[in-house]
C-alpha positions as MATLAB code, in Angstrom:
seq = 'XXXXXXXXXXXXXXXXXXXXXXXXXXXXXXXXXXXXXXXXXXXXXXXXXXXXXXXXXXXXXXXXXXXXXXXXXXXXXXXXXXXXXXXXXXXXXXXXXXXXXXXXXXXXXXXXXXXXXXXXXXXXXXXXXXXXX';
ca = [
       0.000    0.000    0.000;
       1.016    3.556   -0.452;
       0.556    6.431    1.962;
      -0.069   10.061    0.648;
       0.175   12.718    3.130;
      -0.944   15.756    2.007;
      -1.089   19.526    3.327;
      -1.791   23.012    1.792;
      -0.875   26.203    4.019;
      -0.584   29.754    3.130;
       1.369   33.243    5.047;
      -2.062   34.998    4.940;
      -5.443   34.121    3.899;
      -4.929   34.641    1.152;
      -1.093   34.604    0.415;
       1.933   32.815   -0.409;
       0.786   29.259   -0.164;
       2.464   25.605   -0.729;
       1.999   22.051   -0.912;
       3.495   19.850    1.470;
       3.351   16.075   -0.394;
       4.931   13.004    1.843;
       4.522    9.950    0.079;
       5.545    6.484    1.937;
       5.583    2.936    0.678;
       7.221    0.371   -1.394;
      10.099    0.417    0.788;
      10.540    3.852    0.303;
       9.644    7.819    1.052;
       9.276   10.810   -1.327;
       9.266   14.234    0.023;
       7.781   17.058   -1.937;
       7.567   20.663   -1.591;
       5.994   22.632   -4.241;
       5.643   26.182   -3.655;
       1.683   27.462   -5.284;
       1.969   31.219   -5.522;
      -0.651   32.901   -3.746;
      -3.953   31.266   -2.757;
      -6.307   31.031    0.365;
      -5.344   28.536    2.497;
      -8.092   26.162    1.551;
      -7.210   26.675   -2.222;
      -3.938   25.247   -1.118;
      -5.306   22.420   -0.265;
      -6.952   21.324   -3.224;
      -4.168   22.294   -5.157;
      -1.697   20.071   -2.837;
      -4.162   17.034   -3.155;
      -4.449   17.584   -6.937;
      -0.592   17.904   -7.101;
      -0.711   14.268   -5.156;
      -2.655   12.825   -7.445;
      -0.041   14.022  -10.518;
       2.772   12.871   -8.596;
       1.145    9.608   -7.961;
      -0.388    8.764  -11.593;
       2.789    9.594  -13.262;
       4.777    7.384  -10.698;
       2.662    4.374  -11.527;
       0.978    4.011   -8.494;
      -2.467    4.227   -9.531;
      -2.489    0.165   -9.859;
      -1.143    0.067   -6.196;
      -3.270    0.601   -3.406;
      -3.351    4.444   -2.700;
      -4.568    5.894    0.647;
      -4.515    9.545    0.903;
      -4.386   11.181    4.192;
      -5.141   14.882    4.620;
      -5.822   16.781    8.151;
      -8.347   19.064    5.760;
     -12.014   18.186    6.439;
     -12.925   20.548    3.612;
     -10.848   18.193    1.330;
     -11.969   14.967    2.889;
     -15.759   15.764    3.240;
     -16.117   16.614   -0.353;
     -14.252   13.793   -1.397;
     -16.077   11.838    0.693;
     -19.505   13.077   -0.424;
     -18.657   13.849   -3.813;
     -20.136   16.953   -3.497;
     -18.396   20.586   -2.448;
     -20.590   23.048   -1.087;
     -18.473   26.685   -2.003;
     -19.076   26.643   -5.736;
     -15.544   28.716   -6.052;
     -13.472   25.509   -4.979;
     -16.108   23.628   -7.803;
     -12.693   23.550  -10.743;
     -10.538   22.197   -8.571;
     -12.754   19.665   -6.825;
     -14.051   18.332  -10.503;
     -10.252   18.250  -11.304;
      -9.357   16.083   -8.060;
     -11.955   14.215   -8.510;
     -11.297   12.888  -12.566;
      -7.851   12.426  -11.105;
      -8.784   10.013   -8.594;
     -11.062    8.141  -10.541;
      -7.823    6.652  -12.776;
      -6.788    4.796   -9.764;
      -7.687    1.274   -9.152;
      -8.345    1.072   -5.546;
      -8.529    5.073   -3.944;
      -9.020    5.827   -0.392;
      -9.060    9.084    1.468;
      -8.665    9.472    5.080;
      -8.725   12.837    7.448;
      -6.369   12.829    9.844;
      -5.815   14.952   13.095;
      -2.738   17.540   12.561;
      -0.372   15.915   14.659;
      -0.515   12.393   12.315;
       0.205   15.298    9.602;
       3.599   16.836   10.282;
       5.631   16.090    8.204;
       3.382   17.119    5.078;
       2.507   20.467    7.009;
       6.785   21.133    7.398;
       7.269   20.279    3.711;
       4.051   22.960    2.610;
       5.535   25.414    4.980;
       8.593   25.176    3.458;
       6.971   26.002   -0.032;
       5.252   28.683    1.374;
       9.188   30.244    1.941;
      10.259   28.893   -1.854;
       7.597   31.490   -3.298;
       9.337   34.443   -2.401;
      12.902   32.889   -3.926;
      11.601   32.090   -7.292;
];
């Protein structure tokens, strides 16, 4: 099984944002932070869980099984339910969504903060890359 952490954060609300991606299994871990120019913080998460799905389907994982673990109940509910609420998150849910439909066996999981560090150190660390590119 794979394990995809995933975490959006932004300086502001909105502001510089990034995507914290941690990425465990097959004997290994990947690490990625992707800085996302600036965003609300709950943009950022969409945008780190589509980025997760990217990463994953161009890895070949999508035959695997692939849980995804996020400590954003925005993300998790409307995956969940199929259904987002805020029409202005509607594009990137839709995207998200299509993505995760190419995998063979897809879970998603929310998870309290603390299970989440690691992705939430790797988006804060985008969240500094913005301002050096």
């Amino acid at each position: 099984m794979i394990e995809v952490y995933i975490d959006g954060a932004s300086a502001g609300n909105p502001g510089p944002s990034g995507a914290g991606i941690f990425i465990k299994g097959n004997g290994k871990a990947e690490k990625y932070s992707i800085p996302l120019g600036n965003m609300s913080n709950h943009e950022a998460e969409y945008h780190a869980f589509i980025k997760a799905l990217e990463i994953c389907l161009e890895k070949g994982y999508s035959k695997s099984v692939v849980s995804f673990r996020t400590d954003s109940q925005l993300v998790s509910n409307a995956v969940e339910k199929e259904f987002v609420k805020n029409k202005l998150y509607l594009p990137l849910f839709e995207k998200a969504l299509s993505l995760s439909k190419q995998f063979d066996l897809f879970f998603m999981k929310w998870i309290p903060s603390i299970e989440n560090k690691t992705a939430d150190e790797l988006a804060r660390l985008a969240i500094r890359k913005n301002n050096l590119e």
